[in-house]
CSV table of C-alpha atoms in Angstrom, one decimal:
chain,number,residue,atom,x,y,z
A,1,UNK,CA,0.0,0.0,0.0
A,2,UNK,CA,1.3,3.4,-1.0
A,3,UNK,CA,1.6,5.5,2.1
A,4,UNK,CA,3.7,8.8,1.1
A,5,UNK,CA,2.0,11.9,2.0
A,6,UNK,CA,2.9,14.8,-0.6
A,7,UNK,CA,2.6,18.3,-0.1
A,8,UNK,CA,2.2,21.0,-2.3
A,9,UNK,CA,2.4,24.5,0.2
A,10,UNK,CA,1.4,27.8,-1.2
A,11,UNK,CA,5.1,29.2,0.3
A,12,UNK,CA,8.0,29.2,-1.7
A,13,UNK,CA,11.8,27.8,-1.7
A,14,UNK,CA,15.1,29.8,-2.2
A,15,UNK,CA,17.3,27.3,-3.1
A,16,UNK,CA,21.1,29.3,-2.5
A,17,UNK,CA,23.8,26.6,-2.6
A,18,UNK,CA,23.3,23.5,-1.0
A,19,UNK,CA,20.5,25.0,0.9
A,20,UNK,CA,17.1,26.2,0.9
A,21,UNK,CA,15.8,29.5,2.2
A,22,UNK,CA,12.1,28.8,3.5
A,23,UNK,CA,9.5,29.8,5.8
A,24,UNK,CA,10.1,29.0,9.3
A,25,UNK,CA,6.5,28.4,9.8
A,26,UNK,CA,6.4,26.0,7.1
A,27,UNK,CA,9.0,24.2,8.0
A,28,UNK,CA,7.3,23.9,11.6
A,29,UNK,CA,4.6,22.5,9.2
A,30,UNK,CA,6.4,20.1,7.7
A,31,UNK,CA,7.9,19.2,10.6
A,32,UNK,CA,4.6,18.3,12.5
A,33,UNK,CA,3.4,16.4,9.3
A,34,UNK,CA,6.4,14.0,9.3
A,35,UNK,CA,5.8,13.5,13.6
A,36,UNK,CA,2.2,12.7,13.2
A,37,UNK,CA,1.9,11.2,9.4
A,38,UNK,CA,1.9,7.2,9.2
A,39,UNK,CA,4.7,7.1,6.4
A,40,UNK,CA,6.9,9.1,4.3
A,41,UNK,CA,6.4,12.9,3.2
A,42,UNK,CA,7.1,14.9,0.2
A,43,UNK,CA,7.2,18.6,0.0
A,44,UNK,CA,7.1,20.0,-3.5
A,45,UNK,CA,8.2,24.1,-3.3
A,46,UNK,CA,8.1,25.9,-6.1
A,47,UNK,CA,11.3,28.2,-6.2
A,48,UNK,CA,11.0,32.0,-5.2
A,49,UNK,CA,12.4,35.0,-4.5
A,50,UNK,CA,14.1,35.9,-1.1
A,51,UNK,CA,11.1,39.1,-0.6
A,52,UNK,CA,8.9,36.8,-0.2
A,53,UNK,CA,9.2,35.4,2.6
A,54,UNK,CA,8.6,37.3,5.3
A,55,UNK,CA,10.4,35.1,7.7
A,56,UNK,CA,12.6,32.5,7.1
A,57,UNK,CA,15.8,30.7,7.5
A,58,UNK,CA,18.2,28.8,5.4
A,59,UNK,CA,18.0,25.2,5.7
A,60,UNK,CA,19.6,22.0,4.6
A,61,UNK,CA,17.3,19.8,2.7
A,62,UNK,CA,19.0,16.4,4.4
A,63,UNK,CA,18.0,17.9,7.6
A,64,UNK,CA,15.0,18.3,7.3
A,65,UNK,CA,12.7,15.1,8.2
A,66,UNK,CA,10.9,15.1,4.5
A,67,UNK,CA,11.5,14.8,1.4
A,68,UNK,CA,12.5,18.5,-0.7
A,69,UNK,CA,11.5,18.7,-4.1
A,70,UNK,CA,11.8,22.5,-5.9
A,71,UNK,CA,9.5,22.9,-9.1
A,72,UNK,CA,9.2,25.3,-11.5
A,73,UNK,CA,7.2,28.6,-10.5
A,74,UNK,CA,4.5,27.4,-12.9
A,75,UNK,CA,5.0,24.2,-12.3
A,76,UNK,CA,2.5,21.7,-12.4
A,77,UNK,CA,4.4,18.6,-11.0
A,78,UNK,CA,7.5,16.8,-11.9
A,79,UNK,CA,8.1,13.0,-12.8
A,80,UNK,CA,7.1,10.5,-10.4
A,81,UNK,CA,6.0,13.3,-7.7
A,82,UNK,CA,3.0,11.5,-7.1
A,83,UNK,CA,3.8,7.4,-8.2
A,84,UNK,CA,3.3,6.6,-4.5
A,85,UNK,CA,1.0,9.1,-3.3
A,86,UNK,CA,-1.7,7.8,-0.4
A,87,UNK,CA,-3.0,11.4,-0.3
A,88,UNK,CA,-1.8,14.3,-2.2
A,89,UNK,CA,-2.1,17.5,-0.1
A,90,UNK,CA,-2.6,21.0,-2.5
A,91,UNK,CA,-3.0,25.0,-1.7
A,92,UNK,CA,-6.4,25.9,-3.1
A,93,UNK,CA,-4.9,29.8,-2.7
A,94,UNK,CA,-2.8,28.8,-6.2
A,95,UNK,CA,-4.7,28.4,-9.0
A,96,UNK,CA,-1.6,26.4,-10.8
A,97,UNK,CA,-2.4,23.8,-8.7
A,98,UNK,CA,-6.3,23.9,-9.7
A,99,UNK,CA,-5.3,21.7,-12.8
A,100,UNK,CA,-4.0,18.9,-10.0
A,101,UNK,CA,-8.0,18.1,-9.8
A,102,UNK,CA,-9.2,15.0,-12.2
A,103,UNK,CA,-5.8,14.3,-13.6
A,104,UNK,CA,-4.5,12.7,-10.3
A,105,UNK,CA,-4.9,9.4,-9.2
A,106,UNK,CA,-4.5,9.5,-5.4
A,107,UNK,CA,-6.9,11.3,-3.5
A,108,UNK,CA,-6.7,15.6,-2.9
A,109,UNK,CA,-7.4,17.4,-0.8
A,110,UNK,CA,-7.2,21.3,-0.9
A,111,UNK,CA,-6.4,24.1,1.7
A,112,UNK,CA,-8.1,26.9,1.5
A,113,UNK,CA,-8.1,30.1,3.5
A,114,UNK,CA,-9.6,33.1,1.4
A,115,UNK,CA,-13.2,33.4,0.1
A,116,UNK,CA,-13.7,35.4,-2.8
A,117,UNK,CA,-15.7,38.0,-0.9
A,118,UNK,CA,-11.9,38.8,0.8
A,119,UNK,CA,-10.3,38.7,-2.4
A,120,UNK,CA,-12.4,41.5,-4.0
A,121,UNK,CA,-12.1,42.8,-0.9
A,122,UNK,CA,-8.3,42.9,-0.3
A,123,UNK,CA,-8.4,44.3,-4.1
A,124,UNK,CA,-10.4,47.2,-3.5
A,125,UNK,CA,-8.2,48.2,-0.6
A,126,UNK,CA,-5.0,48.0,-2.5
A,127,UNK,CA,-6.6,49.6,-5.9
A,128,UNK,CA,-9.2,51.8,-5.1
A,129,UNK,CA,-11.9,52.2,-7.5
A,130,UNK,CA,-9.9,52.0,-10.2
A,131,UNK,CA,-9.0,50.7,-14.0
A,132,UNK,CA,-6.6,48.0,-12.3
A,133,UNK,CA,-9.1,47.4,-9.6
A,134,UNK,CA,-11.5,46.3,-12.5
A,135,UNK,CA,-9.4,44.0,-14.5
A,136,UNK,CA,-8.4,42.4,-11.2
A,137,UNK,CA,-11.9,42.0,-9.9
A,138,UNK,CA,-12.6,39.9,-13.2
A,139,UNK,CA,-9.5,37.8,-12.8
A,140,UNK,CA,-10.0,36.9,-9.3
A,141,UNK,CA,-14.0,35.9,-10.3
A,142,UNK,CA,-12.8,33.7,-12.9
A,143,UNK,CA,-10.2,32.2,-11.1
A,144,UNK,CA,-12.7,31.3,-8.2
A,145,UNK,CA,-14.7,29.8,-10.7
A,146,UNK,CA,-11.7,27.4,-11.4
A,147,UNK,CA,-11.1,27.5,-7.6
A,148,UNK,CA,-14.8,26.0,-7.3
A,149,UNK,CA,-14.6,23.3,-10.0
A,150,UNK,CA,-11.2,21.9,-8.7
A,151,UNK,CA,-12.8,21.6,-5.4
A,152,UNK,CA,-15.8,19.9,-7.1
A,153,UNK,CA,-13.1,17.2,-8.0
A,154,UNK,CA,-11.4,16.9,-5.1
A,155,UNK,CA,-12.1,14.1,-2.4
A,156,UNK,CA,-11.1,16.8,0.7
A,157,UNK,CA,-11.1,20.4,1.7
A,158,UNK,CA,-8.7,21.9,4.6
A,159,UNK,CA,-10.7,25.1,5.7
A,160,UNK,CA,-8.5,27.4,7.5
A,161,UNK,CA,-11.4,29.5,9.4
A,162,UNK,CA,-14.8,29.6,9.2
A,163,UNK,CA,-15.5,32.1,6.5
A,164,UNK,CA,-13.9,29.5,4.3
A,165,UNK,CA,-15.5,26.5,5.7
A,166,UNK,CA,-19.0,28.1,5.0
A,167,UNK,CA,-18.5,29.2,1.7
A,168,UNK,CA,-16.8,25.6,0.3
A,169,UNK,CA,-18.5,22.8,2.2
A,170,UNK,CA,-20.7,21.6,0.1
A,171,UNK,CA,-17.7,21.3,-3.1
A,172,UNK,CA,-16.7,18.3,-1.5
A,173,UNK,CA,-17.8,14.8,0.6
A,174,UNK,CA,-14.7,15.7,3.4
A,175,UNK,CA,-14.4,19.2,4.7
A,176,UNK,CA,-12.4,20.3,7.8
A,177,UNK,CA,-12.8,23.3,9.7
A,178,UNK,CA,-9.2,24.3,11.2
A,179,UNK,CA,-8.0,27.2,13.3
A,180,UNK,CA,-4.3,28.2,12.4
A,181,UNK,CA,-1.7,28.6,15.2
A,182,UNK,CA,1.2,28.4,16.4
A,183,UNK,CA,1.5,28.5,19.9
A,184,UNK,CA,1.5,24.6,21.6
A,185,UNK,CA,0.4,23.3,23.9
A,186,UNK,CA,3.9,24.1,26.0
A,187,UNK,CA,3.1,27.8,25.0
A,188,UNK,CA,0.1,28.4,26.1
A,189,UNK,CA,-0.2,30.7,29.4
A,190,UNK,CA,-0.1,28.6,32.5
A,191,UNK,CA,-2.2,28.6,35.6
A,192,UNK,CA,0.3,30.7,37.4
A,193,UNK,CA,1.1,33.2,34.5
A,194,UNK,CA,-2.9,33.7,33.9
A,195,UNK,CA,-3.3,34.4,37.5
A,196,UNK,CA,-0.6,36.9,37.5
A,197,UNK,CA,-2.1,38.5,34.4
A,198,UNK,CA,-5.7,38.9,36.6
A,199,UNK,CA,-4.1,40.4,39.3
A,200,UNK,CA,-2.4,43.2,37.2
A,201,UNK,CA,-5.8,43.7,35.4
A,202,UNK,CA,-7.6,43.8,38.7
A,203,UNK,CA,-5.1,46.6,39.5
A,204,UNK,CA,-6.8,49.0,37.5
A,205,UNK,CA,-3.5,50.4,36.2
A,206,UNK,CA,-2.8,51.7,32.9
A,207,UNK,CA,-4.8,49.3,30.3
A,208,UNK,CA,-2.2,47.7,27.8
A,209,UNK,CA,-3.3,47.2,24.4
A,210,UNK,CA,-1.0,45.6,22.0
A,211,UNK,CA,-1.0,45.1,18.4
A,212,UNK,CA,1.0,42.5,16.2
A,213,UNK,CA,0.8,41.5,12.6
A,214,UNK,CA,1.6,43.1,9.1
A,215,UNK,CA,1.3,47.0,9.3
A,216,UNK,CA,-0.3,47.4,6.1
A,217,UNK,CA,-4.3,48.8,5.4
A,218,UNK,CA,-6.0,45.3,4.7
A,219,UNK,CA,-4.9,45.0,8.6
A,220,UNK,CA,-6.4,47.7,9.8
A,221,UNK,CA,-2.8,49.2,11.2
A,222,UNK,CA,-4.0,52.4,9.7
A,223,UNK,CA,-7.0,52.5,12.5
A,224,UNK,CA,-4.5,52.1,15.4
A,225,UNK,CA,-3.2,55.7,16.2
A,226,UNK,CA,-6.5,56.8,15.2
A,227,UNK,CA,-8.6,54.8,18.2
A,228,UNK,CA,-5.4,55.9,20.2
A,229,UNK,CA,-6.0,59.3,19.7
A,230,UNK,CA,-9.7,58.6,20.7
A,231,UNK,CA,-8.8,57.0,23.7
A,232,UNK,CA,-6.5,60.2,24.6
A,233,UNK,CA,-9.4,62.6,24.1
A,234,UNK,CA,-11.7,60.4,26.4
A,235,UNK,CA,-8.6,60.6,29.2
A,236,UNK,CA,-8.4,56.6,29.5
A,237,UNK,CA,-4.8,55.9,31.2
A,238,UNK,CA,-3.2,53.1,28.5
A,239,UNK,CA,-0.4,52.3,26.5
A,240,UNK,CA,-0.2,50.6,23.0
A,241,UNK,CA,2.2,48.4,21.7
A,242,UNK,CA,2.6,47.2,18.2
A,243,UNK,CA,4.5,44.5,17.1
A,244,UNK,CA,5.2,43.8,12.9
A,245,UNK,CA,6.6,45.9,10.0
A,246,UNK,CA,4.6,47.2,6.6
A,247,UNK,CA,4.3,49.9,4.5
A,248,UNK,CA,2.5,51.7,6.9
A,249,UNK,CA,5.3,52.0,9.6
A,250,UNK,CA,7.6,55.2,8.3
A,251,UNK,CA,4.1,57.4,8.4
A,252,UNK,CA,2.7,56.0,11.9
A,253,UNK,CA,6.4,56.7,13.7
A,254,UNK,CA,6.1,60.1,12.2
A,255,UNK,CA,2.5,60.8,13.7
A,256,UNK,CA,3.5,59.8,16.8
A,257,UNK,CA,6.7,61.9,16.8
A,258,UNK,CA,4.3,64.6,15.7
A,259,UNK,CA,1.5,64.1,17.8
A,260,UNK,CA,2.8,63.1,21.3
A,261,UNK,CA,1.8,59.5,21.6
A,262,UNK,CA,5.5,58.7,22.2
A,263,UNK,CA,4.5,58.3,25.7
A,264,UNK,CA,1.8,55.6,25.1
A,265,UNK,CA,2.1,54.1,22.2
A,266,UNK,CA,5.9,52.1,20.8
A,267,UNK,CA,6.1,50.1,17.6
A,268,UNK,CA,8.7,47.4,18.2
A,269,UNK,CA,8.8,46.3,15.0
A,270,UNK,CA,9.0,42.5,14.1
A,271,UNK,CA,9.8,40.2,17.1
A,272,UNK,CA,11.0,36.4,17.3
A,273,UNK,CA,7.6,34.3,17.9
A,274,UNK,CA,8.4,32.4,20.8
A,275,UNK,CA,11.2,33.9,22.1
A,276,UNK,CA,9.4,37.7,22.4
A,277,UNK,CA,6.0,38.0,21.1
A,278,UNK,CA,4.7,35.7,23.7
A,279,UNK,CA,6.2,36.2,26.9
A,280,UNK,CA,5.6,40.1,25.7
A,281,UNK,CA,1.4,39.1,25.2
A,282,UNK,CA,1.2,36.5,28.3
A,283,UNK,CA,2.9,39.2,31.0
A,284,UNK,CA,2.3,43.1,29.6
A,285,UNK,CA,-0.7,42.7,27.4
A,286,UNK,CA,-4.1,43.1,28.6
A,287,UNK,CA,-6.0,44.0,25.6
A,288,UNK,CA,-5.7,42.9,21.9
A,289,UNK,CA,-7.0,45.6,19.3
A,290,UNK,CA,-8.1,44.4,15.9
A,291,UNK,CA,-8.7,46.3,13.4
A,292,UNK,CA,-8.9,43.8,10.3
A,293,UNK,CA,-10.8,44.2,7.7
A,294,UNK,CA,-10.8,41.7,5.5
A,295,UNK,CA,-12.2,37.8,6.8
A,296,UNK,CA,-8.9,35.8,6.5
A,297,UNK,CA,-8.4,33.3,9.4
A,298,UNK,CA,-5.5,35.3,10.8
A,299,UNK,CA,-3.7,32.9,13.0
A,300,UNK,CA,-3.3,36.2,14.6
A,301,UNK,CA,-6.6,35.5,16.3
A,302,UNK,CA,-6.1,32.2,18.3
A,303,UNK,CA,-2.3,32.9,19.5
A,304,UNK,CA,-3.3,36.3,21.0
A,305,UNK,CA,-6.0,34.2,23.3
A,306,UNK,CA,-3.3,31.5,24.1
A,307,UNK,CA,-1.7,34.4,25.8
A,308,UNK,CA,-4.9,34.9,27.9
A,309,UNK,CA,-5.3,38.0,25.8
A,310,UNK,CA,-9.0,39.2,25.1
A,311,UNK,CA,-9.7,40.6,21.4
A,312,UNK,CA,-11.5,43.8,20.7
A,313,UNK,CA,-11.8,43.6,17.0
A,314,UNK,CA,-13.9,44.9,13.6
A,315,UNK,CA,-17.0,42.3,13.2
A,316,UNK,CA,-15.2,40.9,10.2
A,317,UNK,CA,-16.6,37.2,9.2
A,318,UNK,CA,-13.4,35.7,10.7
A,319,UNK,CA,-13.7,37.2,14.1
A,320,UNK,CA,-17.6,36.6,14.1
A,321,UNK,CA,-16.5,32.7,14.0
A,322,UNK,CA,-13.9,33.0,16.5
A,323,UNK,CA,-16.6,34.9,18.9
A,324,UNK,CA,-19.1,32.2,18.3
A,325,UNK,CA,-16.5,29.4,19.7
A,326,UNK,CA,-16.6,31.5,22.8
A,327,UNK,CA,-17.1,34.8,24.7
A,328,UNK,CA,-13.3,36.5,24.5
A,329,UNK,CA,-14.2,39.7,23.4
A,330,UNK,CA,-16.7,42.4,21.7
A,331,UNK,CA,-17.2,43.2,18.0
A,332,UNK,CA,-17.5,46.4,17.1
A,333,UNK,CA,-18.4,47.8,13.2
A,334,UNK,CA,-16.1,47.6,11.0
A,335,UNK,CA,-13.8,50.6,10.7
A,336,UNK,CA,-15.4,52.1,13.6
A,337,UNK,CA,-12.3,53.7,15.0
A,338,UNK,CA,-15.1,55.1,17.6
A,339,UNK,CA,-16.5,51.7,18.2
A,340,UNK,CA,-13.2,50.1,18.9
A,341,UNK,CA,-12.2,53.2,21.4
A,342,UNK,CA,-15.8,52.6,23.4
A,343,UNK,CA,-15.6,49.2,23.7
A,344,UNK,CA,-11.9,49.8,25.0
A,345,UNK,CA,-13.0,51.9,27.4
A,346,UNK,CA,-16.1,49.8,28.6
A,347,UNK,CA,-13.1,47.3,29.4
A,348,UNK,CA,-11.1,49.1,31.2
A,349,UNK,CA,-14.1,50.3,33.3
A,350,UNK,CA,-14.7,46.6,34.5
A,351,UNK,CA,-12.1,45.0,35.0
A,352,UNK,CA,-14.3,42.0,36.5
A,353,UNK,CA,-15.3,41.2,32.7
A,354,UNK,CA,-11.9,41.9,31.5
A,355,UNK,CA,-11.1,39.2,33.5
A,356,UNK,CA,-13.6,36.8,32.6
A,357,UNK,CA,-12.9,37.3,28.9
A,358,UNK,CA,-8.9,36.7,29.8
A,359,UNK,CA,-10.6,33.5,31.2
A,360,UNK,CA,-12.7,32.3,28.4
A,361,UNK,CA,-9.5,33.4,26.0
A,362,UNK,CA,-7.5,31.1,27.5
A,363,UNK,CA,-9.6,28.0,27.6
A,364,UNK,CA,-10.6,28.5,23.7
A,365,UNK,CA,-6.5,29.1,23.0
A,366,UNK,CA,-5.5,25.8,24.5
A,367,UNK,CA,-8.2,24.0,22.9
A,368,UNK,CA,-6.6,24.8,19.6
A,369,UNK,CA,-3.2,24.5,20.1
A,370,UNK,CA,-1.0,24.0,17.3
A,371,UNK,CA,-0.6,20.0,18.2
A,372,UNK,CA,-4.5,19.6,18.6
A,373,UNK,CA,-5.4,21.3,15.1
A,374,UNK,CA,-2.6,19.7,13.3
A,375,UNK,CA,-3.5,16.3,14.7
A,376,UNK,CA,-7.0,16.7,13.5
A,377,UNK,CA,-5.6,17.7,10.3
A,378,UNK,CA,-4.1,14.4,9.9
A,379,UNK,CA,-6.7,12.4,10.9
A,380,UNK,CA,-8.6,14.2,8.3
A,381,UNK,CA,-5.9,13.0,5.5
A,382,UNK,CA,-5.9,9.6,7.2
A,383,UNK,CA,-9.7,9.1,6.6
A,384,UNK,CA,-9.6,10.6,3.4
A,385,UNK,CA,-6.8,8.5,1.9
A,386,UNK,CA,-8.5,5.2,3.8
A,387,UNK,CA,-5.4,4.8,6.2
């Protein structure tokens, strides 16, 4: 019985001597795949540039416990990818692999993370109304309608978030709903650290608010100084740290040179993970603010409650799923920079809820972990590839 899982991620590979640069979060991927799968794994990458990806690390292909394969950028497959293939594993996000459907014999089964409704919306934030804004609107459309008929074909679906789940279901006889992390189970807040954290909040000291992710428009980082300059006018005591680099970072350090928020408000810039973005969200962060407007599945979402961290955040589709696993925070309207600031301050106010949210954030964090979704994940490939 053929037992190889292959994997085909939507990340790219650097390949730079005898090495490859790549992702370090898919490489924690790939990692988890070859602990948990019942055989051997493949990883097919198709080769990139260095800008893009984000974060990443050169590695040697014999260390790493699968298989390295680097493809074209257009790619399609290469011979004898897929002779032994129990399950093949593709990224529904690439419309190369779209052509994978029907012309495969091993079972496939897609990830998928954006709907088209955040497509077109992610395009009209970049664009504008606009010529280019068009065109793109009727590429993405068609390309979804490829998107759909591949998942028609295909014998799973990976949904990362629940706007995804809801709007592909029904395209195949095996969907999954996942959460994206990565915080384990060894990094989620303690008992002791969580207690710690309630007795700061119950302090009624300054509120800390904290941001972290991409500092770009599509993630709201535009809206942060903004509800900070709300929150100034209604004389709340807080500060505001951001964490993460974008386009938008030159103009916000320059507003807050301008405007005096150098006293509450510092952007860090892009931290290590687990060696500072934790410890800095599970001891000095009370309050997450997010401002995202488009639905994606950040995985922002359920490492900010494995800290113990509550979420204020825009009533996007992804954060309406998140809320309706559990009751860690309010959703305001989306780009309500006032909304956001009042439900901040409501907070702050009662620190009794504040600490029940922190509670509820918790629980819901360590019921996702990264080992528990990823281990579902398997199973999922497991069933579908009758192993």
């Amino acid at each position: 019985m053929t037992r190889t899982l292959v994997v085909l991620p939507s990340v790219s590979a650097v390949p730079e001597g005898d090495a490859l640069f790549l992702d370090r979060k898919a490489v924690e991927g790939l990692q988890a795949y070859a602990r948990l799968w019942p055989g051997p794994v493949r990883c097919a990458m198709r080769a990139g540039q260095r800008h893009d990806i984000a974060f990443g690390s050169l590695y040697k292909p014999q260390d790493l416990p699968v298989e390295m394969r680097v493809i074209g950028p257009d790619a399609l497959a290469e011979p004898g990818l897929f002779d032994d293939a129990a399950v093949i594993l593709a990224a529904g996000d690439i419309h190369t692999d779209f052509t994978l459907a029907g012309t495969v014999s091993a079972p496939l089964v897609y990830i998928i993370e954006y709907t088209l409704a955040t497509r077109l919306r992610i395009n009209r934030l970049y664009n504008g109304l606009s010529v280019q804004m068009a065109k793109s609107g009727v590429w993405t459309i068609g390309m979804e309608r490829r998107r759909r008929r591949a998942f028609a074909r295909s014998q799973g679906l990976q949904c990362n978030g629940t706007p995804a789940f809801n709007a592909y279901r029904r395209l195949t006889p095996a969907p999954l709903l996942y959460l994206d992390t990565r915080t384990s189970d060894a990094k989620q807040i303690g008992a002791e650290a969580l207690a710690e954290k309630h007795r700061q909040m119950r302090t009624g000291g300054p509120l800390r608010i904290a941001f972290s992710g991409r500092l770009e428009r599509m993630k709201g980082a535009d809206h942060l100084l903004p509800v900070a300059d709300a929150l100034v006018r209604a004389g709340l005591d807080f500060t505001l740290d951001v964490y993460g680099d974008g386009d938008l970072r030159a103009g916000m350090a320059a507003r807050i040179a301008a405007t005096g928020l150098g006293n509450r408000v510092t952007l860090h810039g892009p931290v290590p993970f687990e060696e500072a973005l934790i410890p800095a969200m599970t001891a000095r962060t009370d309050l997450f603010l997010c401002c995202h407007r488009q639905s994606d599945p950040s995985c922002t979402y359920m490492e900010t409650l494995s800290c113990g961290v509550p979420i204020v955040g825009y009533n996007n589709a992804a954060f309406r799923g998140i809320t309706r696993l559990g009751e860690i925070g309010p959703r305001v309207p989306m780009d309500s920079v006032d909304g956001a600031a009042a439900a901040i301050i409501s907070l702050s106010n009662d620190r009794a809820r504040l600490v029940a949210l922190s509670t509820n954030a918790a629980a819901l964090g360590r019921e996702h972990s990264f080992e528990r979704e990823f281990e579902r994940r398997i199973d999922h490939l497991r069933q579908v590839a009758g192993l």
